[in-house]
Coordinates of C-alpha atoms and ligand atoms in Angstrom, one line a residue:
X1 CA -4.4 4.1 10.4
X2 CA -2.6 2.7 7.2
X3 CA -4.4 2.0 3.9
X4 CA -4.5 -1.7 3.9
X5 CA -5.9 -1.7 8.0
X6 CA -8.2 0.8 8.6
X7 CA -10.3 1.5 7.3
X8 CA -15.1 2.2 5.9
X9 CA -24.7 5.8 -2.5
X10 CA -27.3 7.7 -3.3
X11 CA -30.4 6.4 -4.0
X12 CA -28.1 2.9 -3.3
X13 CA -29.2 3.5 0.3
X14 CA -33.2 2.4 -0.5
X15 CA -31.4 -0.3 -2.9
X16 CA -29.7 -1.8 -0.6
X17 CA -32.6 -1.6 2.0
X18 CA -34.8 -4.0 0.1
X19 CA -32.4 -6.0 -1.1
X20 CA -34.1 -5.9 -4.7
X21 CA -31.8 -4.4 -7.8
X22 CA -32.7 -3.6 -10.7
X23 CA -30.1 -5.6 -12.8
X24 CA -28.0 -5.5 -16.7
X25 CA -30.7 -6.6 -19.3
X26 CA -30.5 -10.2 -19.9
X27 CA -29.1 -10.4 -16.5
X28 CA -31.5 -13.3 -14.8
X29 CA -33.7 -12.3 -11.7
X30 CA -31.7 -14.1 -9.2
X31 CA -31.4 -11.1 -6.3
X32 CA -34.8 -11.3 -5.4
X33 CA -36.4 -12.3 -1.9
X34 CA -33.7 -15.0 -0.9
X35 CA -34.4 -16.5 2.4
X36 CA -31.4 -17.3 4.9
X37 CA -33.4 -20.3 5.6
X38 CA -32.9 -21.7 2.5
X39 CA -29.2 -21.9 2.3
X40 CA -29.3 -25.5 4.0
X41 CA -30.8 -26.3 0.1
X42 CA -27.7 -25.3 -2.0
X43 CA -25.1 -27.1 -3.7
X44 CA -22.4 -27.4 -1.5
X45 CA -18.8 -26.2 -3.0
X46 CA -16.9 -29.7 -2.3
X47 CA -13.9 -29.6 -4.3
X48 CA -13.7 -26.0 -5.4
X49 CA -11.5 -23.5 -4.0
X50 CA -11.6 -19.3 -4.0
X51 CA -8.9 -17.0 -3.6
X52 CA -9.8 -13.4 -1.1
X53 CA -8.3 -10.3 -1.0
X54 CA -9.3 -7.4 1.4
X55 CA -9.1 -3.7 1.4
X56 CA -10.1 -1.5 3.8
X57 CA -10.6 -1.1 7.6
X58 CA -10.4 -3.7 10.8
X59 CA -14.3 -3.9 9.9
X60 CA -14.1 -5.0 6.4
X61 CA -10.7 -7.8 7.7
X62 CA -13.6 -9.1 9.9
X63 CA -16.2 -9.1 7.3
X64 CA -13.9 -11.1 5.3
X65 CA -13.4 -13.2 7.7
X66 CA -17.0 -13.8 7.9
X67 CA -17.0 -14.7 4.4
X68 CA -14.2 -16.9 4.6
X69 CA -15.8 -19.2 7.3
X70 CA -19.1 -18.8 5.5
X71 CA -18.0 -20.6 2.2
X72 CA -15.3 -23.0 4.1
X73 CA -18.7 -24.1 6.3
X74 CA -20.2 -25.0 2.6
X75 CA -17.1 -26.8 1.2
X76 CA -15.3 -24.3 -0.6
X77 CA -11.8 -24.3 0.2
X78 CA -9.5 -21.2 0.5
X79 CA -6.2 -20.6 -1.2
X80 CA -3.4 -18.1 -1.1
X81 CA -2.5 -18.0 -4.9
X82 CA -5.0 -16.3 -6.9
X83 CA -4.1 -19.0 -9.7
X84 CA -5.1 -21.7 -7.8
X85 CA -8.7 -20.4 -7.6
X86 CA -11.9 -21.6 -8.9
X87 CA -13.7 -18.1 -7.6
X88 CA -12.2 -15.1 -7.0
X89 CA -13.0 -12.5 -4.0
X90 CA -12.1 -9.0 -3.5
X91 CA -13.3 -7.1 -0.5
X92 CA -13.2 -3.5 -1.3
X93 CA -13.0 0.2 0.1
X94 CA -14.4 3.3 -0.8
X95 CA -12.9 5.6 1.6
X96 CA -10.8 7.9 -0.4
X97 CA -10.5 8.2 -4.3
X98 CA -7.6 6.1 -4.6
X99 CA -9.0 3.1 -2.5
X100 CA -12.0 3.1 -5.1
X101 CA -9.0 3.5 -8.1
X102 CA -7.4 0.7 -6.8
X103 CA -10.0 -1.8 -7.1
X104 CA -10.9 -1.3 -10.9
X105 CA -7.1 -2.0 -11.8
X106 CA -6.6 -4.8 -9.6
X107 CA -9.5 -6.5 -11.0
X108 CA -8.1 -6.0 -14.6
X109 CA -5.4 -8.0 -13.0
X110 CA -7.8 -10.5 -11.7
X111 CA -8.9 -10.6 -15.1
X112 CA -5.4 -11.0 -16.4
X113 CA -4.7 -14.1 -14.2
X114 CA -7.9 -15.5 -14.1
X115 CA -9.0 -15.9 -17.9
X116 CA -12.6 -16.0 -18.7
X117 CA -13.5 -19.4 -16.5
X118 CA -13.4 -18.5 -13.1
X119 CA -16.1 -16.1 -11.0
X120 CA -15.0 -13.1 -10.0
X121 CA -17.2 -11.5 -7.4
X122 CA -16.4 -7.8 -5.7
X123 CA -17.7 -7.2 -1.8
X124 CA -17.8 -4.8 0.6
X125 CA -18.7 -0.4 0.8
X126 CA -17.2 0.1 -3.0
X127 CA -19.7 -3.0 -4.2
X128 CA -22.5 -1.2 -1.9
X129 CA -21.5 2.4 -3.2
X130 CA -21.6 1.1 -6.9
X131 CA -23.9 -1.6 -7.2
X132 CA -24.2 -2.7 -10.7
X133 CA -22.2 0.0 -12.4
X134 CA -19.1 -2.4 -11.2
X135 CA -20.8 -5.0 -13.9
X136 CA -21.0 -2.0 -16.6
X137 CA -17.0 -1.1 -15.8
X138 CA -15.5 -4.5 -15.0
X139 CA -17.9 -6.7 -17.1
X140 CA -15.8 -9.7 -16.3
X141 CA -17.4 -9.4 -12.6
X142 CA -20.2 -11.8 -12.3
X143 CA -21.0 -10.9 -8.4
X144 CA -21.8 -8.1 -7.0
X145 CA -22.4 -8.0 -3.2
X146 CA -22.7 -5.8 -0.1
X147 CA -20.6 -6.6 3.1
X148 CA -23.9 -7.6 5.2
X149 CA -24.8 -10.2 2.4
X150 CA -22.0 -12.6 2.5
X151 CA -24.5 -15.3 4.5
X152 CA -25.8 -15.4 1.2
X153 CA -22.8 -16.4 -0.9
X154 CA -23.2 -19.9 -1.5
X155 CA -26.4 -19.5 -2.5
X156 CA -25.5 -16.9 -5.3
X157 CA -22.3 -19.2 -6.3
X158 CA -24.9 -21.9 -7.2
X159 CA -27.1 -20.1 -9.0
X160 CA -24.0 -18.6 -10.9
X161 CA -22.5 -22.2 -11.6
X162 CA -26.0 -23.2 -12.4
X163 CA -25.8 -21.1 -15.7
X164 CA -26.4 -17.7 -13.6
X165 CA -24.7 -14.6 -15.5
X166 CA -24.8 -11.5 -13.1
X167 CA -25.9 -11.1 -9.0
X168 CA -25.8 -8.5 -7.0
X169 CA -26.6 -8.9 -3.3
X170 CA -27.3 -5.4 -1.3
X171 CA -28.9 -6.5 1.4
X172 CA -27.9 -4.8 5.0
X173 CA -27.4 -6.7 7.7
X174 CA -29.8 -7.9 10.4
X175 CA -29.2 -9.0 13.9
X176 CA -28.5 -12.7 12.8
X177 CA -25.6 -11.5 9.9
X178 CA -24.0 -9.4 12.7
X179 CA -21.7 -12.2 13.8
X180 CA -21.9 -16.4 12.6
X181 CA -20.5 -19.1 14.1
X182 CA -18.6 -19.7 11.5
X183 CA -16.2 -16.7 11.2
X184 CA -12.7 -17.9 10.6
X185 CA -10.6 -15.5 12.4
X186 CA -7.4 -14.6 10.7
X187 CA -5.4 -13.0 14.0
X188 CA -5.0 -16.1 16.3
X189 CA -3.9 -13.1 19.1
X190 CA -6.9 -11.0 19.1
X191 CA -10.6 -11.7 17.9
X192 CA -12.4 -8.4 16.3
X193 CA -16.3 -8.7 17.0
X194 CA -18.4 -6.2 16.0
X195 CA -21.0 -4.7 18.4
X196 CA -22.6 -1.8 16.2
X197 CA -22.5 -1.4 12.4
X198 CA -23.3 1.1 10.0
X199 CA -23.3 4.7 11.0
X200 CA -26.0 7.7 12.0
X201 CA -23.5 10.8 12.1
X202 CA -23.3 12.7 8.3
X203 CA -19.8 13.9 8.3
X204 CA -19.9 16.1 5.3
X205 CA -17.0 14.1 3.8
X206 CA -17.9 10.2 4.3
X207 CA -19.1 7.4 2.3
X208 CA -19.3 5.0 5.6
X209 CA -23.2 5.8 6.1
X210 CA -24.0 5.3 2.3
X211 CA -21.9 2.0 2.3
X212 CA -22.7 0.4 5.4
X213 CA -26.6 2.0 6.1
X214 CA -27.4 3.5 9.4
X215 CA -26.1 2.2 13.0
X216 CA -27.8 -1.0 14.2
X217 CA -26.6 -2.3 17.4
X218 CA -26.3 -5.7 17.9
X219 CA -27.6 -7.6 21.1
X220 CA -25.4 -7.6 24.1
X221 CA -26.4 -11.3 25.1
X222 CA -25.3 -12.7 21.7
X223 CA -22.4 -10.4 21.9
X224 CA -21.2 -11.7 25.7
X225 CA -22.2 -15.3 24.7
X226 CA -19.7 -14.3 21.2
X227 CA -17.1 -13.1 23.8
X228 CA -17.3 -16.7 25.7
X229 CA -16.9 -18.5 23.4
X230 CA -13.7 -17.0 21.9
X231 CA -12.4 -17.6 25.3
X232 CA -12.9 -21.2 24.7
X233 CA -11.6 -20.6 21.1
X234 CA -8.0 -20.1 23.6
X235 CA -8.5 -16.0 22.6
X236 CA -8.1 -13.6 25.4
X237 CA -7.6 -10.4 23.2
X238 CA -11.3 -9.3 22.2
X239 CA -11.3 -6.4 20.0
X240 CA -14.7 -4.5 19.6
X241 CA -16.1 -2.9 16.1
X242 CA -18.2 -0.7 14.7
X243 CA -17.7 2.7 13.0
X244 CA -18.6 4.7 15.8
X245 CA -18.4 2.2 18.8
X246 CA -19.6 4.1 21.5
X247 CA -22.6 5.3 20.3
X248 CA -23.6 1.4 21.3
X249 CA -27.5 0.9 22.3
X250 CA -27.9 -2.7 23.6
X251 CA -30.7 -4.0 20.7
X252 CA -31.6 -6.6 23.5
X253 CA -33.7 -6.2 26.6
X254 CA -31.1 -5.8 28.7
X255 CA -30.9 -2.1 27.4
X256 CA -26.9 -1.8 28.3
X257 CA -24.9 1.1 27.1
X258 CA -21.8 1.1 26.2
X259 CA -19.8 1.4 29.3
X260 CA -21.9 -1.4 30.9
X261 CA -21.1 -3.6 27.7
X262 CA -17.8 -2.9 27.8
X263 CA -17.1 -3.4 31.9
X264 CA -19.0 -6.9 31.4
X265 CA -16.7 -8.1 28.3
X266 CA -13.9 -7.5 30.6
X267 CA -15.1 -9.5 33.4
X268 CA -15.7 -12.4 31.2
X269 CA -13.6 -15.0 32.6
X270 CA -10.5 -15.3 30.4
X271 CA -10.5 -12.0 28.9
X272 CA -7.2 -10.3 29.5
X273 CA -7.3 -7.0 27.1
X274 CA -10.6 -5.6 25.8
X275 CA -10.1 -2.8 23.0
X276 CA -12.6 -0.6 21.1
X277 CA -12.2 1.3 17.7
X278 CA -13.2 4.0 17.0
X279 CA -14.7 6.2 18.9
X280 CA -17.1 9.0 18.3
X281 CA -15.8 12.3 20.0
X282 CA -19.6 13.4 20.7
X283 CA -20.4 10.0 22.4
X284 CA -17.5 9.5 24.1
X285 CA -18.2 10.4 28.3
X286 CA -16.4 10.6 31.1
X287 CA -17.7 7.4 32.2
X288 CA -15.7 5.5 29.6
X289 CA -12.1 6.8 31.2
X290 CA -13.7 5.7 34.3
X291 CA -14.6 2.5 33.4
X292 CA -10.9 2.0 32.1
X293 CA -9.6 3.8 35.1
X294 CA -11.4 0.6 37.0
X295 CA -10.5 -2.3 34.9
X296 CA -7.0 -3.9 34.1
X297 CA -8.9 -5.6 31.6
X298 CA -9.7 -2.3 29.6
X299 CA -6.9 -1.5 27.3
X300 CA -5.7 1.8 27.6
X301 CA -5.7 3.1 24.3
X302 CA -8.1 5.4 22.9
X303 CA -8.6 6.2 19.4
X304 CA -10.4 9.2 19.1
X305 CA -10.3 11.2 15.3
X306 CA -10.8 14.4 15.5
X307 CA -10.3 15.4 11.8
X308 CA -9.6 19.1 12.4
X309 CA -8.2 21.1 15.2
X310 CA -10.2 23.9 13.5
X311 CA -13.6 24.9 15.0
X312 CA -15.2 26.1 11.7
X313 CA -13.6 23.3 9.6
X314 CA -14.9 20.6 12.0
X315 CA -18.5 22.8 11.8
X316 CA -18.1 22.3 7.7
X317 CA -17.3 18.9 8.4
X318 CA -20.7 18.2 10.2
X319 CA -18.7 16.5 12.9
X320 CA -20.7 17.7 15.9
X321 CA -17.9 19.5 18.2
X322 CA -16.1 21.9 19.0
X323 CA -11.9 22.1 18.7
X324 CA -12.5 22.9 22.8
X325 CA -15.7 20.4 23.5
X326 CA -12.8 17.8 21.7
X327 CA -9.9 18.9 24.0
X328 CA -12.6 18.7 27.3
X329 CA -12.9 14.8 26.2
X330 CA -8.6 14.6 26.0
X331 CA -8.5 16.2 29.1
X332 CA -10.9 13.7 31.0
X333 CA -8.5 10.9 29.5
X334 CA -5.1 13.0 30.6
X335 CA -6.4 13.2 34.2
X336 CA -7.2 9.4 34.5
X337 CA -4.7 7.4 37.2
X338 CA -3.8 5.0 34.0
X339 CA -1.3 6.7 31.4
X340 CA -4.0 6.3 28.5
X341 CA -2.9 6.5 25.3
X342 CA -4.9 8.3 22.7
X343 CA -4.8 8.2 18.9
X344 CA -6.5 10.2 16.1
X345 CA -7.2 10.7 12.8
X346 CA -6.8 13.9 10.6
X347 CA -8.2 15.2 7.4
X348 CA -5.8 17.7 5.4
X349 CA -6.9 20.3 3.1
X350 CA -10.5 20.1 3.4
X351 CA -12.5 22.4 1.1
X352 CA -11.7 25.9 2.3
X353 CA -9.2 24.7 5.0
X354 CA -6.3 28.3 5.3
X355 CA -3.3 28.2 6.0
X356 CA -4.5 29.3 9.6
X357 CA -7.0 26.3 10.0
X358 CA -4.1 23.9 9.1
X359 CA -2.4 26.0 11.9
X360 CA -5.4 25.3 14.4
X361 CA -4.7 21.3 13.6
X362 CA -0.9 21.6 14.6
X363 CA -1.7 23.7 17.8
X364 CA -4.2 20.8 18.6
X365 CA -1.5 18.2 18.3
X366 CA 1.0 20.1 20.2
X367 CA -2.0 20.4 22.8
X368 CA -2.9 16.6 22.9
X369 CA 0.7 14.8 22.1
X370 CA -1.1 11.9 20.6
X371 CA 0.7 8.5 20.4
X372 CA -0.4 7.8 17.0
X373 CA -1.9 10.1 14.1
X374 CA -3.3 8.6 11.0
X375 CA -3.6 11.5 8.5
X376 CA -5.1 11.8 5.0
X377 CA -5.3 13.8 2.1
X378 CA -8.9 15.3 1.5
X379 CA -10.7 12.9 -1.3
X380 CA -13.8 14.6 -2.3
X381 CA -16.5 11.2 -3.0
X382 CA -19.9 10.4 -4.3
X383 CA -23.1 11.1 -2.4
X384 CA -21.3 13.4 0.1
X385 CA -22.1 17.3 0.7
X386 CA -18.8 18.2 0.8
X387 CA -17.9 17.2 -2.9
X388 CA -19.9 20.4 -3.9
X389 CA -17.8 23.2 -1.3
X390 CA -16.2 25.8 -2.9
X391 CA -12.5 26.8 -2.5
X392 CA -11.6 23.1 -3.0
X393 CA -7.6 23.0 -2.0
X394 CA -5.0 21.8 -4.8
X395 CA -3.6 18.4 -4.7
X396 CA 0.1 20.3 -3.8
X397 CA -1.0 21.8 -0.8
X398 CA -2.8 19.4 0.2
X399 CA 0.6 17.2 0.3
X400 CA 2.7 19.9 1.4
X401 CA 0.4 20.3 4.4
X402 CA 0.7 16.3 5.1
X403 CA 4.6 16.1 5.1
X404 CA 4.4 19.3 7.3
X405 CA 2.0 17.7 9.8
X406 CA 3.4 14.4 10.0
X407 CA 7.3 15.8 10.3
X408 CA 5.4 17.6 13.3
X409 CA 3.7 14.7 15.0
X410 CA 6.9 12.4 14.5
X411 CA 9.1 14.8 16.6
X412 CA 6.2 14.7 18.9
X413 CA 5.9 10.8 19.1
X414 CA 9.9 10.3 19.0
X415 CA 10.0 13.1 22.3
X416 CA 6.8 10.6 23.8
X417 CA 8.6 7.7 23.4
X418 CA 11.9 8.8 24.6
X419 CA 10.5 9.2 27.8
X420 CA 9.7 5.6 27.8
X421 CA 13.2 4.1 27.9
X422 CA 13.5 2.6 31.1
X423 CA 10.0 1.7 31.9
X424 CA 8.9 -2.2 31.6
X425 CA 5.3 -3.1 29.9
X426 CA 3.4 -6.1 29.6
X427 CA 3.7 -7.2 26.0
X428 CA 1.6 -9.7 24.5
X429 CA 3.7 -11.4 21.9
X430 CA 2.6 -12.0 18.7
X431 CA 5.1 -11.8 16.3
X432 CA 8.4 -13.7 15.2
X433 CA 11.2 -12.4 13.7
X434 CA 13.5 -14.8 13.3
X435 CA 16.4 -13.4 10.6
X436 CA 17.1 -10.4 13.8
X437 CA 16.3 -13.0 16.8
X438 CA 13.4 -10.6 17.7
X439 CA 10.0 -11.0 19.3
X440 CA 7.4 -8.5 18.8
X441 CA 4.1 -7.5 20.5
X442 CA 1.8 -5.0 22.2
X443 CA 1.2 -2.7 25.5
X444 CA -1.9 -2.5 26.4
X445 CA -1.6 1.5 25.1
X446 CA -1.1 -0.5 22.2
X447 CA 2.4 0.5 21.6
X448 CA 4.7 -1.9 19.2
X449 CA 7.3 -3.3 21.2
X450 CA 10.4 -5.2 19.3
X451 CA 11.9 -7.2 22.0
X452 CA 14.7 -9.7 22.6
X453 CA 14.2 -13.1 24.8
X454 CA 16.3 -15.9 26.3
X455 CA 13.5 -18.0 25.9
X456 CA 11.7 -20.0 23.1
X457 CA 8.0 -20.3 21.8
X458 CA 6.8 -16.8 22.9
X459 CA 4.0 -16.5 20.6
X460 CA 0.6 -16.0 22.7
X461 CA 1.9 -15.1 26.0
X462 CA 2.3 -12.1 28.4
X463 CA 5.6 -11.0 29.2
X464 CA 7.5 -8.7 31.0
X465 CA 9.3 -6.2 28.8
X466 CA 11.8 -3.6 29.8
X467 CA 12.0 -1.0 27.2
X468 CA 16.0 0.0 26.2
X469 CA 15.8 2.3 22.6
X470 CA 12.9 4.0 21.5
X471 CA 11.7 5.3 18.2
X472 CA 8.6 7.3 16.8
X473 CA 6.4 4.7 15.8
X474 CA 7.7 1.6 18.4
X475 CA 10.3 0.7 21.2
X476 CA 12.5 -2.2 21.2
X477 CA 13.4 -4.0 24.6
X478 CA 14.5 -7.0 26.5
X479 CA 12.3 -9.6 28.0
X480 CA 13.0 -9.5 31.8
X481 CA 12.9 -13.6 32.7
Ligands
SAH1 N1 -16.0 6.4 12.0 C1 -14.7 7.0 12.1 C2 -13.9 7.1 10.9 C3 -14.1 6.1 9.8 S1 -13.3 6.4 8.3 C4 -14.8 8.3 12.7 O1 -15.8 8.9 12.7 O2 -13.8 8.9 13.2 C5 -11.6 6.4 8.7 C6 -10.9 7.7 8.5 O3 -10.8 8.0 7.1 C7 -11.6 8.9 9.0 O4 -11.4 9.1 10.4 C8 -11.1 10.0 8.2 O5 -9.9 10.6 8.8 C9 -10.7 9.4 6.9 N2 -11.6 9.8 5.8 C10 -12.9 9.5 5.7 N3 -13.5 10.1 4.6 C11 -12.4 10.7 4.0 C12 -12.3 11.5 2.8 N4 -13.4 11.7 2.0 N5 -11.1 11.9 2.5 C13 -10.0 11.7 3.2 N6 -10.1 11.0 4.4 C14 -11.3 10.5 4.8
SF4_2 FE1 -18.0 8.6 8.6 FE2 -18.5 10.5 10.4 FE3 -19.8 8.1 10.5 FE4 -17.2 8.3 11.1 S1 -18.9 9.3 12.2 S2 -18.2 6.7 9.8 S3 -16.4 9.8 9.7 S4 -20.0 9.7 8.9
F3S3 FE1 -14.1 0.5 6.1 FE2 -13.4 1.5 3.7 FE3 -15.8 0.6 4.2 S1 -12.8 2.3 5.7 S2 -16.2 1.0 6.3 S3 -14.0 -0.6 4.2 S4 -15.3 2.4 3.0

């Protein structure tokens, strides 16, 4: 997926458990044992407005979007120009090296615009991964704080405008951060909700466990009562979260797995499209591709990474299958009655990744025509195994070997999508573009479709669209009235 969409600490990981930091001397003792409850007691933000920007994957959107209804519940008031704002937000990434990069010189820039007055606090997996050595780099930071704190925020922002210097929040999240009534959704089309956070696998590579703890699954009555009430909310696009989403183990007493959670959000009235990301390979069963095979209401679109088409590279990787256990799962999905669309992610030049195990990853994608492939450079990061492999690959191959494997999958995707011209989807509009007179919107494969309409006010609706030119990454069509 791209940089800005998709997105997920050593001894951070027993820091952020207790939720007690050790903080800068001089810095006051303001982390220590806060209790939710005592949030109804803070200073309310009337009259003062903050600015948000977010990095990362759909999880860390939704976080912010957490945070956003958070402060607006307490007062504060969002705005779109960073100069505009009293407090200053950035929700950040640690995925690959550059994502961390990025965030140190965009909040010199922050610092730039914002001039020594304003609070400027960094959240999300890089504040988690770093903790306070974002204060030592970044002094001009004055809040530090995890994703699974941001209930918390207006009661840090009072004790920093009540003469507080430094906080840092690393709390993880508990059943009753998973979700708040509050959340101010961004999408007005389709709600994400997440069902399971953190993560238990150790892929030799990833940050995601350090940054967002292990998996915790929330309950599946709070998540279907969630699900209703975004139906009243006029949503019927739910979008379910969580780093691996089908390793989901109801927390409730209701004890439902995945499949039975996922069959019941579809047959909440008012749901039309129900879609999951992202999917473990290991967890993923049979009974999933069932379940969509069974249920208009099931998107069918899978995104299922496999990282490496190369057995021993996904064995280095720690990411518990086999190149042919991975192509078992695809075929499962190929023989459903629904054409299911499948997407994946890829790793390049892992440490000690040949020429032949790049060859292995090509094979796979001639073997699986994906619909989509979201492929990155190898970024060796902190706290992982795989930072210390041997036979590291250089930055140059590692790029030759991208442009190589996404020339490959575009002729692959432009072939699929060919085949598509003539064929008529149901497309949920959400998207305007007025300077070309175009609609745009989604299959339920989750295909981009550009479309053209006789008709007026589109925006929210299900259409009939019949596809007439094609491309690699979307079709255009008309809307059939
Ligand atoms: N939980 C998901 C992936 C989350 S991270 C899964 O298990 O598939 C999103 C993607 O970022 C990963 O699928 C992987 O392709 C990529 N990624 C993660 N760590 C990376 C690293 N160190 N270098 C390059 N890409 C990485
Ligand atoms: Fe990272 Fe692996 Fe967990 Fe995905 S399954 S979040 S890649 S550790
Ligand atoms: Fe997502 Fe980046 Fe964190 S991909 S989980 S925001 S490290």
């Amino acid at each position: 997926m791209s940089e800005s969409i998709h997105v997920p600490l050593e001894s951070l990981i027993a820091t952020a458990a207790s939720g007690i930091s050790s903080l800068p001397a001089g810095a006051p003792d303001s982390t220590r044992s806060f209790d939710a409850t005592s949030i109804a007691t803070v200073t309310p933000g009337a009259g003062k407005s903050f600015y948000i920007e977010t990095f990362g994957c759909q999880m860390n959107v939704h976080d912010s979007e957490k945070v956003v209804g958070v402060l607006e519940g307490r007062g504060y008031q969002q705005v779109e120009k960073l100069v505009d704002a009293d407090l200053i937000f950035y929700n950040t990434c640690s995925i690959r090296e550059k994502a961390a990069q990025k965030v140190f010189s965009r909040l010199g820039e922050f610092r730039g615009t914002a001039g020594e007055s304003k609070i400027i606090g960094v959240l999300g997996c890089l504040a988690q991964q770093e903790g306070e050595d974002i204060f030592e780099r970044a002094p001009w930071v004055s809040l530090v704080c995890g994703s699974a704190s941001y209930r918390k925020l207006p009661e840090f922002l009072a004790q920093l405008e009540a003469g507080g210097r430094r906080i840092m929040g690393l709390d993880l999240d508990t059943e009753e951060t998973f979700e708040t009534d509050l959340t101010r959704r961004d999408n007005p089309f389709r709600a994400y909700l997440t069902i399971i956070e953190g993560c238990d696998y150790a892929c030799s590579y990833c940050v995601v466990p350090h940054t967002r703890g292990p998996e915790r699954s929330r309950r599946s009555e709070a998540v279907l009562a969630e699900v209703r009430r975004l139906v009243d909310l006029g949503y019927s696009e739910i979008q379910l979260l969580g780093q691996t989403v089908n390793s989901y183990r109801d927390s409730g007493p209701r004890k439902l797995n995945f499949v039975d959670l996922l069959r019941e959000v579809a047959a909440v009235n008012g749901v039309r499209r129900v879609r999951f990301t992202t999917s473990h390979p290991n967890d993923f069963t049979r009974e999933i591709v069932q379940a969509i095979d069974e249920t208009p209401a099931l998107c069918d679109h899978i995104h299922l990474p496999v990282q490496s088409g190369s057995t021993p590279i996904l064995k280095a990787m720690l990411r518990t299958y086999t190149r042919d256990e991975y192509l078992e799962k695809i075929d499962w999905i190929r023989a459903a009655r629904r054409p299911i669309s499948v997407t994946s992610d890829v790793i390049i030049g892992f440490p000690g990744e040949t020429e032949s195990n790049f060859e292995a990853t090509l094979s796979l994608l001639d073997r699986v025509h994906y619909d989509g492939v979201y492929a990155f450079n190898y970024s060796p990061r902190p706290n992982t195994t795989a930072r210390s492999m041997p036979d590291a690959i250089p930055e140059t191959e590692k790029s030759r070997r991208l442009a190589v494997l996404n020339e490959y999958q575009r002729k692959i995707q432009s072939a699929t999508n060919e085949k598509l011209i003539g064929s008529t989807f149901e497309v949920f509009a959400d998207s305007r573009y007025a300077a070309r007179n175009q609609w745009g919107g989604r299959t339920t494969c989750n295909r981009v479709v550009n479309f053209t309409s006789p008709r007026e006010n589109l925006l929210g609706q299900y259409l009939q669209v019949k596809v007439t030119r094609s491309g690699p990454g979307s079709l255009s069509g008309e809307h059939l009235v």
